[in-house]
mmCIF file of C-alpha atoms and ligand atoms in Angstrom:
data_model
loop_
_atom_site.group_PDB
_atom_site.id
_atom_site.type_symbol
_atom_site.label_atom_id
_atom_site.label_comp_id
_atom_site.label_asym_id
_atom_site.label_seq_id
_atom_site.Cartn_x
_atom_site.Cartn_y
_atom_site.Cartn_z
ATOM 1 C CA UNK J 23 -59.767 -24.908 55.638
ATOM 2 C CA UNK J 24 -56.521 -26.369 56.094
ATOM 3 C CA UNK J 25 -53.894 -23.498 57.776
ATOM 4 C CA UNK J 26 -52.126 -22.938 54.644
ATOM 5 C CA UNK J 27 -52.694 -22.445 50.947
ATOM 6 C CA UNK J 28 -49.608 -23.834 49.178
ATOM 7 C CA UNK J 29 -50.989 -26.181 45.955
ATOM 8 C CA UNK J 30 -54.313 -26.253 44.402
ATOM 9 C CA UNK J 31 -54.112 -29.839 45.221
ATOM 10 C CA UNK J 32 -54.221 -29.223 49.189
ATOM 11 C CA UNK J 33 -58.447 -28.543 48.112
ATOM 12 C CA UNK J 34 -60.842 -31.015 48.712
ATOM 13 C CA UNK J 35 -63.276 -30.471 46.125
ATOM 14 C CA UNK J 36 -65.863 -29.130 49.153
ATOM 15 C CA UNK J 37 -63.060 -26.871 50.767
ATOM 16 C CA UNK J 38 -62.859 -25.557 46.505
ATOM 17 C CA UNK J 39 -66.908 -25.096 46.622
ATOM 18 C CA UNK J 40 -66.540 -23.229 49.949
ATOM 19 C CA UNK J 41 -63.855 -20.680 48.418
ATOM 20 C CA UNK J 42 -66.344 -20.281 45.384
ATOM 21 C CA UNK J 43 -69.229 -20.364 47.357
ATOM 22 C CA UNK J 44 -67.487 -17.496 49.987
ATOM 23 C CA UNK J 45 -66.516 -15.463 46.826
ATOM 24 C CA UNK J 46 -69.518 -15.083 45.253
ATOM 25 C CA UNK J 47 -71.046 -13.708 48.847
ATOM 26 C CA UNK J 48 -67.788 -11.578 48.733
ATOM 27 C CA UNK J 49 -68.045 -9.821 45.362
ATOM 28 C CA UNK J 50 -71.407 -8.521 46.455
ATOM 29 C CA UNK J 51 -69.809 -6.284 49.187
ATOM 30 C CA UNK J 52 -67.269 -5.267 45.887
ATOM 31 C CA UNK J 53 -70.473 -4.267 44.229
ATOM 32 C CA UNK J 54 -71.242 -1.502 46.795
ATOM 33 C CA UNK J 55 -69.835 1.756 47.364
ATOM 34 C CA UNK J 56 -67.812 1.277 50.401
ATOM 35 C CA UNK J 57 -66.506 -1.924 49.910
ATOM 36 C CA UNK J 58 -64.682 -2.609 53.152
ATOM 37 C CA UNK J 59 -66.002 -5.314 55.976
ATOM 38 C CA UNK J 60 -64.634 -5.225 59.050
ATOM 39 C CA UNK J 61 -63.784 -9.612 59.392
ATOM 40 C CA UNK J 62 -59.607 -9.054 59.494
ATOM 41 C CA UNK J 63 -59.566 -5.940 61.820
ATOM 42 C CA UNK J 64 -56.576 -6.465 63.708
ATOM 43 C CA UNK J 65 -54.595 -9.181 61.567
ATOM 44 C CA UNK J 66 -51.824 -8.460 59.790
ATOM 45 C CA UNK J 67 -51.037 -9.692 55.794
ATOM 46 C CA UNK J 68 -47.691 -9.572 54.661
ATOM 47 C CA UNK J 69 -47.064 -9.602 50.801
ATOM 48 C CA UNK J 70 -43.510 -11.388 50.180
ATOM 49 C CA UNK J 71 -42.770 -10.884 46.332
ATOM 50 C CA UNK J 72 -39.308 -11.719 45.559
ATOM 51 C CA UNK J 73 -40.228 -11.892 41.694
ATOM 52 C CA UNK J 74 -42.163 -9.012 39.560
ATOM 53 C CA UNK J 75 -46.104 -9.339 39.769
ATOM 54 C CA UNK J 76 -48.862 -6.843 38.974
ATOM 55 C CA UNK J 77 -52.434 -8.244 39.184
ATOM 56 C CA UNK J 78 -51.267 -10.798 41.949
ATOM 57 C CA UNK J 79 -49.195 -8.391 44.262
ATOM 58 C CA UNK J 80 -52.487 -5.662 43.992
ATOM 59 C CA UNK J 81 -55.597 -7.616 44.275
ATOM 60 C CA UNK J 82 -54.026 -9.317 47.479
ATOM 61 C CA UNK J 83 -52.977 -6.010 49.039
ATOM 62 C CA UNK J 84 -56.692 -4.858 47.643
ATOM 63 C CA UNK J 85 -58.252 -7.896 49.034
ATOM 64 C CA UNK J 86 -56.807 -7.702 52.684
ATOM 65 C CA UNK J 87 -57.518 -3.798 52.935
ATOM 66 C CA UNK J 88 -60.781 -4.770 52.030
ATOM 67 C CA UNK J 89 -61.368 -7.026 55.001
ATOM 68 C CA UNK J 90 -59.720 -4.375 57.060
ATOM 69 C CA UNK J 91 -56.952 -5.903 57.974
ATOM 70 C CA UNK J 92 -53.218 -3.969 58.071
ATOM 71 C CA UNK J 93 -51.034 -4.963 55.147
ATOM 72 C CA UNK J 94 -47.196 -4.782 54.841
ATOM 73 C CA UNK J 95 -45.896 -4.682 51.669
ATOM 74 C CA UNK J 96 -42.794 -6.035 51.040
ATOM 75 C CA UNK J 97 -40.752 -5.847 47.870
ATOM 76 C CA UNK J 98 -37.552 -7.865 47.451
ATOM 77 C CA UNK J 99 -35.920 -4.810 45.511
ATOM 78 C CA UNK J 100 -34.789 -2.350 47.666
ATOM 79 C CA UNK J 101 -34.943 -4.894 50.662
ATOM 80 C CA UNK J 102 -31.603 -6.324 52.789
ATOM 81 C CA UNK J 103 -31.777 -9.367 50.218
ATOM 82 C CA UNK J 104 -29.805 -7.422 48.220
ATOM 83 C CA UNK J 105 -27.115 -7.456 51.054
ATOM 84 C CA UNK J 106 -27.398 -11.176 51.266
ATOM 85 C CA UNK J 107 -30.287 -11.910 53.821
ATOM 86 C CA UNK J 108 -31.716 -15.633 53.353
ATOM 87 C CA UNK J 109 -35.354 -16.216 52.996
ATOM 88 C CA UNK J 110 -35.311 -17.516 56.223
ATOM 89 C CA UNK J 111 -34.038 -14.111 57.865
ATOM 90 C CA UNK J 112 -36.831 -11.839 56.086
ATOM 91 C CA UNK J 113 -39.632 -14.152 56.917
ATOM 92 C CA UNK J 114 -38.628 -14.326 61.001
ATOM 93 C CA UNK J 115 -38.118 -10.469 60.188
ATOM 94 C CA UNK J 116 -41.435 -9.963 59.317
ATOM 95 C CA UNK J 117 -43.279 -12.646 61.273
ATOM 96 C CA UNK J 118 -41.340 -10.493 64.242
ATOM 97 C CA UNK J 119 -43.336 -7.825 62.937
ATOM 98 C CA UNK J 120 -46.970 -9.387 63.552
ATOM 99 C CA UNK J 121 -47.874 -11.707 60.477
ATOM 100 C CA UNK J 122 -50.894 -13.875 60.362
ATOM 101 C CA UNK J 123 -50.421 -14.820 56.835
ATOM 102 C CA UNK J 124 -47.540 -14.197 54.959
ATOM 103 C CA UNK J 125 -48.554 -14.127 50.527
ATOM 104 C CA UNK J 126 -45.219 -15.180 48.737
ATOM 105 C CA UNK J 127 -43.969 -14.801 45.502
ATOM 106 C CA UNK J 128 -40.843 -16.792 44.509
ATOM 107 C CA UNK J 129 -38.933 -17.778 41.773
ATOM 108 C CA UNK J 130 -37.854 -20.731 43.475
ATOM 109 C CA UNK J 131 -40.405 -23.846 43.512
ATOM 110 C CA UNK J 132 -41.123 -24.899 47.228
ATOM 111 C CA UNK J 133 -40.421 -21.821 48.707
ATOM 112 C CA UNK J 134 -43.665 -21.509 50.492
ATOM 113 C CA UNK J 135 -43.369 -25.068 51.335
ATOM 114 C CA UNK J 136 -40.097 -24.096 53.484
ATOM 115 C CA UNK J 137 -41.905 -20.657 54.620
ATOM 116 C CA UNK J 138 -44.281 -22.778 56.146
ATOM 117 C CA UNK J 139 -41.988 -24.789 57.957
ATOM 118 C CA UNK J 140 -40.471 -21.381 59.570
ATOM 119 C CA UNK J 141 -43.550 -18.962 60.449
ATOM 120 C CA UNK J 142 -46.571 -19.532 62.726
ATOM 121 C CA UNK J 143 -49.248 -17.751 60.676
ATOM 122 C CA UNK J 144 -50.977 -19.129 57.315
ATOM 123 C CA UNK J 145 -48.724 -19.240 54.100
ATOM 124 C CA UNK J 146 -50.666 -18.627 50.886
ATOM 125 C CA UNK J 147 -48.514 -19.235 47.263
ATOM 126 C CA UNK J 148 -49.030 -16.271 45.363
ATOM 127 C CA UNK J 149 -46.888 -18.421 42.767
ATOM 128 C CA UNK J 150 -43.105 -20.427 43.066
ATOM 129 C CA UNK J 151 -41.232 -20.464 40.297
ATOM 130 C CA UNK J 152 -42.523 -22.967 37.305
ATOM 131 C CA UNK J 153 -44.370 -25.060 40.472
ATOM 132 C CA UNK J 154 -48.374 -23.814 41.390
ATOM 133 C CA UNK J 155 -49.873 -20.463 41.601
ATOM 134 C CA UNK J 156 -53.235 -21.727 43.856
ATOM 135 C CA UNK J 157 -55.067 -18.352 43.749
ATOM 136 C CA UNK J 158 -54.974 -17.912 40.046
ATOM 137 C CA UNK J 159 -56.351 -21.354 39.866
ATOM 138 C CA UNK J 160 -59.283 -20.377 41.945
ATOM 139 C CA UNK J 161 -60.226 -17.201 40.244
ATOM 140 C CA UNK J 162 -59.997 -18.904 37.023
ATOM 141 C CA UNK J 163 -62.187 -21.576 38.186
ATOM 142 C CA UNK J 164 -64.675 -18.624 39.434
ATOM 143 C CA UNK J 165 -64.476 -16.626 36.769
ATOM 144 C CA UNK J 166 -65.608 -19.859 34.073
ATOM 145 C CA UNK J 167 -67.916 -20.853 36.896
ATOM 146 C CA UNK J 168 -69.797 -17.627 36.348
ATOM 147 C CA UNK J 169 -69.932 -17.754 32.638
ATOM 148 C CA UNK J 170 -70.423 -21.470 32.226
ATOM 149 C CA UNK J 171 -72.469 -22.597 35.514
ATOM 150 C CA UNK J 172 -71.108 -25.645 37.206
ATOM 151 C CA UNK J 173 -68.175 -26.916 35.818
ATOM 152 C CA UNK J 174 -68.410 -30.425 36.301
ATOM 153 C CA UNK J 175 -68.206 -32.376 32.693
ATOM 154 C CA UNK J 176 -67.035 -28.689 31.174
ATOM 155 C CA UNK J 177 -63.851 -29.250 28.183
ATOM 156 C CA UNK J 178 -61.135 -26.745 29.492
ATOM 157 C CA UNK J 179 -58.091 -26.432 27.009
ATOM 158 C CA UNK J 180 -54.789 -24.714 28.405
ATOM 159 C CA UNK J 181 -52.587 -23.749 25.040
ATOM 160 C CA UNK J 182 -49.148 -22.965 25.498
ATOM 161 C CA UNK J 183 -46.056 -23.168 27.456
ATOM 162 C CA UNK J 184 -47.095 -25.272 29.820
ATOM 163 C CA UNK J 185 -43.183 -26.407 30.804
ATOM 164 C CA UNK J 186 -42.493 -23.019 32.403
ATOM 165 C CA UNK J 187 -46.482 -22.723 33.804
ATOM 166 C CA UNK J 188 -47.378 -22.893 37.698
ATOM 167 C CA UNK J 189 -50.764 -21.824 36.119
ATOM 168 C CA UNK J 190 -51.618 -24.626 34.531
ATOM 169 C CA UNK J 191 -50.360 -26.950 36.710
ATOM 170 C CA UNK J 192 -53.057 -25.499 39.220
ATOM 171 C CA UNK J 193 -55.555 -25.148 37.050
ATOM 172 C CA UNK J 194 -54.989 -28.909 36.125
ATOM 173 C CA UNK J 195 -55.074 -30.177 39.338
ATOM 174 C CA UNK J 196 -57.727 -27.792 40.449
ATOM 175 C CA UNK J 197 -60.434 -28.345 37.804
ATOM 176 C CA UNK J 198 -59.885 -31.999 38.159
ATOM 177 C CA UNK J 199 -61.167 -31.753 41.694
ATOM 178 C CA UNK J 200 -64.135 -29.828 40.122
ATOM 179 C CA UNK J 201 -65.222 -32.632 38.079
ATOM 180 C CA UNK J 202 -63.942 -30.411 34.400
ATOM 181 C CA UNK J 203 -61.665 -32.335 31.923
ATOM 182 C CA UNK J 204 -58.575 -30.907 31.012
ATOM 183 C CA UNK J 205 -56.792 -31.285 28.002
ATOM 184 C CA UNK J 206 -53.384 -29.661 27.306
ATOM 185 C CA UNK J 207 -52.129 -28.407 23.784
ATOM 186 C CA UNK J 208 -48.965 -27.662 23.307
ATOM 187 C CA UNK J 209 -45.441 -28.219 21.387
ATOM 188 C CA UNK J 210 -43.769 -31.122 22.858
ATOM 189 C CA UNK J 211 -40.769 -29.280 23.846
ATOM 190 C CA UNK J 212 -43.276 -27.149 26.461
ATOM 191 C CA UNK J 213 -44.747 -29.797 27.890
ATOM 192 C CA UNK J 214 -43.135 -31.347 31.413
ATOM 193 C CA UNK J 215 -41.852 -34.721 31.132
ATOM 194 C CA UNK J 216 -43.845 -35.621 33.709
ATOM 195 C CA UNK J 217 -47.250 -34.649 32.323
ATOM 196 C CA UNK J 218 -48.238 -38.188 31.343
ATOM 197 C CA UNK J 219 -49.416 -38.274 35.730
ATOM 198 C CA UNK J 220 -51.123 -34.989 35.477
ATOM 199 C CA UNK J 221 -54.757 -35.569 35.565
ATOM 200 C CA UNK J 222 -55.951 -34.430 32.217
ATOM 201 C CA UNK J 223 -55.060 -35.087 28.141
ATOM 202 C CA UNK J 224 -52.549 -33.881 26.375
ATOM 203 C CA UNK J 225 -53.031 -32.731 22.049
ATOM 204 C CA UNK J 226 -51.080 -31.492 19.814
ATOM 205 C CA UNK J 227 -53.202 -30.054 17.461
ATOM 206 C CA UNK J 228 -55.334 -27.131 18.782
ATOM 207 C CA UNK J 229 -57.409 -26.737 15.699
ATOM 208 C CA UNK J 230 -59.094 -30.405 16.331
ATOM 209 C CA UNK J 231 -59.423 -29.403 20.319
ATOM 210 C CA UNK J 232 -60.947 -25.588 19.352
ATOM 211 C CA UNK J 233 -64.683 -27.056 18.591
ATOM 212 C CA UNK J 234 -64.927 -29.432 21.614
ATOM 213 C CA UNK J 235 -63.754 -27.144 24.148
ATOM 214 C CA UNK J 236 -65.901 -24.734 26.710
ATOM 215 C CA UNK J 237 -63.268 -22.578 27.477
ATOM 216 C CA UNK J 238 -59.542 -22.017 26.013
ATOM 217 C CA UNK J 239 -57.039 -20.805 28.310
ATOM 218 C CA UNK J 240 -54.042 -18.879 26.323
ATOM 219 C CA UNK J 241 -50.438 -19.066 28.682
ATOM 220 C CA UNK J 242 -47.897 -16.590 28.043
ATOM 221 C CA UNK J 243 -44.968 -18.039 25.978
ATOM 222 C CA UNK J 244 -42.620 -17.035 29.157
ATOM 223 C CA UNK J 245 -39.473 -16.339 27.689
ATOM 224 C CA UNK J 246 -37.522 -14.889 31.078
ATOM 225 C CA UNK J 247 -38.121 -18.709 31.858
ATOM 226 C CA UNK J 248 -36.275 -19.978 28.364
ATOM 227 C CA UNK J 249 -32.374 -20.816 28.185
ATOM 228 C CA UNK J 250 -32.757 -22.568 24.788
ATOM 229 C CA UNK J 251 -34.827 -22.836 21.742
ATOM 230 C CA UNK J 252 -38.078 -24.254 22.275
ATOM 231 C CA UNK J 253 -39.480 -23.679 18.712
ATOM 232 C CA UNK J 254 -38.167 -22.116 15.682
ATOM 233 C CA UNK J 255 -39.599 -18.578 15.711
ATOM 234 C CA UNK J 256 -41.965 -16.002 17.067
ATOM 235 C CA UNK J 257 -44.133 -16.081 14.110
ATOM 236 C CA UNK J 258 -43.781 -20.220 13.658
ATOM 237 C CA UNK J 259 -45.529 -20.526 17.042
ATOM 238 C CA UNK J 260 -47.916 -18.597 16.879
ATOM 239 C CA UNK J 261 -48.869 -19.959 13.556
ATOM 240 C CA UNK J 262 -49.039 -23.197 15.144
ATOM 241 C CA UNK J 263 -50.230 -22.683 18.796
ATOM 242 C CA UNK J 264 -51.261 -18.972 18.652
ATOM 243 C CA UNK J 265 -55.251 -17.847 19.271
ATOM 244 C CA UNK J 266 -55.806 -15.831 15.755
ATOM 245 C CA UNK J 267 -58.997 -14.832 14.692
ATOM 246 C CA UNK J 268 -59.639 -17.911 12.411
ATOM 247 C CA UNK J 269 -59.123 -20.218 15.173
ATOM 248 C CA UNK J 270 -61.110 -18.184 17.496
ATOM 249 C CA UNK J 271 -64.053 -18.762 14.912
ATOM 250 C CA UNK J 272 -63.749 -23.033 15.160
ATOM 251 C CA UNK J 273 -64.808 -22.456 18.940
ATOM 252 C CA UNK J 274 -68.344 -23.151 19.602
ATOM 253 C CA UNK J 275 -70.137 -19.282 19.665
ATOM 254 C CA UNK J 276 -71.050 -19.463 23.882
ATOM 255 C CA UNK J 277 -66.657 -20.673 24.657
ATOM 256 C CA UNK J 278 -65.080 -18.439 26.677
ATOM 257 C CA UNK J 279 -61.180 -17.044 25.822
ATOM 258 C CA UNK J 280 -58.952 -16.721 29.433
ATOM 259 C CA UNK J 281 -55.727 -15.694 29.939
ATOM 260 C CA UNK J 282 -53.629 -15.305 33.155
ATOM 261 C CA UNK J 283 -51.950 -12.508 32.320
ATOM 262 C CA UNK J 284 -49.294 -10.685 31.381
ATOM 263 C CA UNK J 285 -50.334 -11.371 27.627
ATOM 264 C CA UNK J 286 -47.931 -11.396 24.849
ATOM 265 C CA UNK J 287 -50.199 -9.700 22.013
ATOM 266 C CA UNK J 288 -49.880 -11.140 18.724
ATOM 267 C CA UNK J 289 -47.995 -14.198 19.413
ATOM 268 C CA UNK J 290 -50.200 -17.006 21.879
ATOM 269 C CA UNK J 291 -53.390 -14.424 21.643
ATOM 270 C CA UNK J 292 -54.206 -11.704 18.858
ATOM 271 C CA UNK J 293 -55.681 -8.766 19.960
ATOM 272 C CA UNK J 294 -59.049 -8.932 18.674
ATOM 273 C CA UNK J 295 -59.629 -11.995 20.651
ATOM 274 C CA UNK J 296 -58.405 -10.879 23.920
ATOM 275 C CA UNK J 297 -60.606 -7.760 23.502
ATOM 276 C CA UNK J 298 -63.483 -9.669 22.463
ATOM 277 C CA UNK J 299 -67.156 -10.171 24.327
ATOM 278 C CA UNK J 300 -66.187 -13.762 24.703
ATOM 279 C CA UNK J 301 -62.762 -12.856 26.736
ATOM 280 C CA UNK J 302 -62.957 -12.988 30.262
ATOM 281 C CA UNK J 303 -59.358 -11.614 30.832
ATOM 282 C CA UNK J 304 -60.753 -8.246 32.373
ATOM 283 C CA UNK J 305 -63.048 -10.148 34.874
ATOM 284 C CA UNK J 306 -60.457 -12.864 35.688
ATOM 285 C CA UNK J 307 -58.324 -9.328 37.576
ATOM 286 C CA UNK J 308 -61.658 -8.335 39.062
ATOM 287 C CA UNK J 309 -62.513 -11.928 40.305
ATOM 288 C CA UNK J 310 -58.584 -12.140 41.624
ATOM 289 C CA UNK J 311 -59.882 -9.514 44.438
ATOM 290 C CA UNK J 312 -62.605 -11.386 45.568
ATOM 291 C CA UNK J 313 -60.861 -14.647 45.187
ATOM 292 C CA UNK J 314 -58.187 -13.040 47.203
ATOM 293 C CA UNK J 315 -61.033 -12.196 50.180
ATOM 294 C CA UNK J 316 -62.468 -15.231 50.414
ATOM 295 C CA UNK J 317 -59.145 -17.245 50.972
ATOM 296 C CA UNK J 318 -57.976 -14.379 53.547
ATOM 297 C CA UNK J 319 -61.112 -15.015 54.770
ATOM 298 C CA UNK J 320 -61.427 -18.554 55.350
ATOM 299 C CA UNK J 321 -57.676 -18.958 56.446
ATOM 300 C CA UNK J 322 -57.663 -16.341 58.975
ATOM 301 C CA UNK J 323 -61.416 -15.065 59.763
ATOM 302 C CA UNK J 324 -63.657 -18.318 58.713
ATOM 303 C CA UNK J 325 -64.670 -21.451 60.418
ATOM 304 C CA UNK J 326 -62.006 -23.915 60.490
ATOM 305 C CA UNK J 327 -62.550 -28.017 59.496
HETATM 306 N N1 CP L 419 -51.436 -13.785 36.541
HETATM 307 C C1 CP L 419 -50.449 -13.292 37.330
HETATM 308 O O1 CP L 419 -49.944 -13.977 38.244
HETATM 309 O O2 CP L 419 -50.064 -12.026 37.021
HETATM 310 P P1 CP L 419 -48.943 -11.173 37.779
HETATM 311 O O3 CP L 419 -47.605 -11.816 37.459
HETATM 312 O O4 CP L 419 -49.065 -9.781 37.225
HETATM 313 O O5 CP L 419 -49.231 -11.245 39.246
#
C-alpha cells in the first residue's frame, strides 16, 4: 500500500483485491463478541471533518477503536477555525499531538492532497468537496462483491447527480480497475463536463439501462451543493430519474439497489425500494466499518509494497 489514501485511482487493481481480500478476514472478527484486535495499539487516528458526516465520521472512529488504536475526534464546529485558524494550523496542531493518519473531511476538493503535503503520517479522504470519497468506493465495491461474486464483466449503473458526486467519481474509477462497466444516467445538467474521459458510459434514459444492469446505485440529488436550477421540479425528477417501484420491477429479479447515503426518500429512491430484500443500503454502513479496518490496517499496521 502506497502511504496515503487520497483517490480511488491511487489502487492498483491488486492493492483494491488486497483491501477486499483484508476486509473480508476483518468482518469475521466483527462477527464475534468482542470485536477488538490488538494490530493499532499505540497509533493514533485523527478524524478531521470540517463538513457534516454520519456513517463516514462513525464507522472510522468505530473502525480504529476496533484495531485498538487511540482516536481523536475532531469536529470543525466548536474548533479555533471558527476564530480563523487555516487548515494548515489545525493539521500541525494535531499532528503535534501524535497522528499516524489523519481521516479528512472537506468541502474543498484537494484538501487532502495539500494535508499530505504538510503531515508525516498517512492521509486517508474521507471525502473533498464534489472531488473522490475513496472509502465509500471500496465498501461499495465490497458490499456488491458479496452479493454478486467477482465483479469483473458486472453492469453497475450510478443514477443521479453525478455533477455534485465524489461518490461516483470513485466508484467510476474504482470499478474500472475491477474489471465492472460503468454506465452513468443522469440529466445532462448533472453530469461534469468532463465526463466524456471518465472511464465508463454515459445514458440518459434509465428505463432502457434498468434490465441490463447488476446493480443500480441511487445518489442523493445534493441540493446544499446547487446554486441554480438543475431541473424543473422535485416531482419532474424523480419522475424522470427517480427509483419508483415500477422501475424497480424492469431490473432483472437477483440486481441489487445501493445507495451512499443520506437518502432523499421519495425523490431519487422510494421507500419501498430502499427497504427492500434487494437493497443493500443497511450492509453498505456495516461493510463501511470493516472497509474502514482494513485500510487502517494496511496503511498503518500491514505489509508495505
Ligand atoms: N455516505 C456518506 O459519506 O455518508 P456521510 O455523509 O453520513 O458520512
Amino acid at each position: 500500500m502506497k502511504r496515503h489514501l487520497i483517490s480511488a485511482a491511487d489502487l492498483s487493481r491488486d492493492e483494491a483485491l488486497l483491501i477486499l481480500d483484508t476486509a473480508e478476514e476483518l468482518a469475521r472478527v466483527s462477527e464475534r463478541s468482542i470485536k477488538k484486535l490488538p494490530t493499532l495499539r499505540g497509533r493514533t487516528v485523527v478524524n478531521l471533518f470540517f463538513e457534516d458526516s454520519t456513517r463516514t465520521r462513525i464507522s472510522f472512529e468505530a473502525a480504529a477503536k476496533r484495531l485498538s488504536a487511540d482516536v481523536i475526534n475532531f469536529s470543525a464546529k466548536g474548533s479555533s477555525v471558527s476564530k480563523g485558524e487555516s487548515l494548515k494550523d489545525t493539521a500541525l496542531t494535531l499532528e503535534a499531538m501524535g497522528a499516524d493518519a489523519v481521516v479528512i473531511r472537506h468541502s474543498a476538493s484537494g484538501a487532502p492532497h495539500r494535508l499530505a503535503t504538510w503531515v508525516h503520517g498517512s492521509v486517508v479522504n474521507a471525502g473533498d468537496g464534489t472531488h473522490e470519497h475513496p472509502t465509500q468506493a471500496l465498501l461499495d465495491a465490497f458490499s456488491m462483491r458479496r452479493r454478486l461474486g467477482a465483479l469483473d464483466g458486472r453492469k453497475i449503473t450510478i443514477v443521479g447527480d453525478v455533477l455534485h458526486s465524489r461518490v461516483a467519481r470513485s466508484n467510476v474509477l474504482l470499478l474500472h480497475t475491477l474489471g465492472a462497466e460503468v454506465t452513468l444516467v443522469a440529466p445532462p445538467t448533472l453530469l461534469p463536463v468532463s465526463v466524456d474521459t471518465w472511464p465508463c458510459a454515459v445514458s440518459y434514459d434509465l428505463d432502457a439501462v434498468l434490465p441490463k444492469s447488476d446493480a443500480v446505485m441511487m445518489l442523493r440529488v445534493q441540493k446544499e451543493r446547487m446554486n441554480a436550477a438543475y431541473f424543473p421540479s422535485e416531482r419532474e425528477y424523480s419522475r424522470r430519474y427517480g427509483l419508483d417501484r415500477d422501475r424497480f420491477a424492469k431490473m432483472p429479479d437477483d440486481a441489487i439497489v445501493m445507495h451512499p447515503g443520506p437518502m432523499n426518500r421519495g425523490m431519487e429512491i422510494a421507500a419501498e425500494v430502499a427497504d427492500s430484500p434487494r437493497s443493500t443500503i443497511v450492509e453498505q454502513v456495516a461493510n463501511g466499518v470493516t472497509i474502514r479496518m482494513a485500510v487502517l490496517y494496511l496503511l498503518l499496521g500491514g505489509d508495505t509494497a
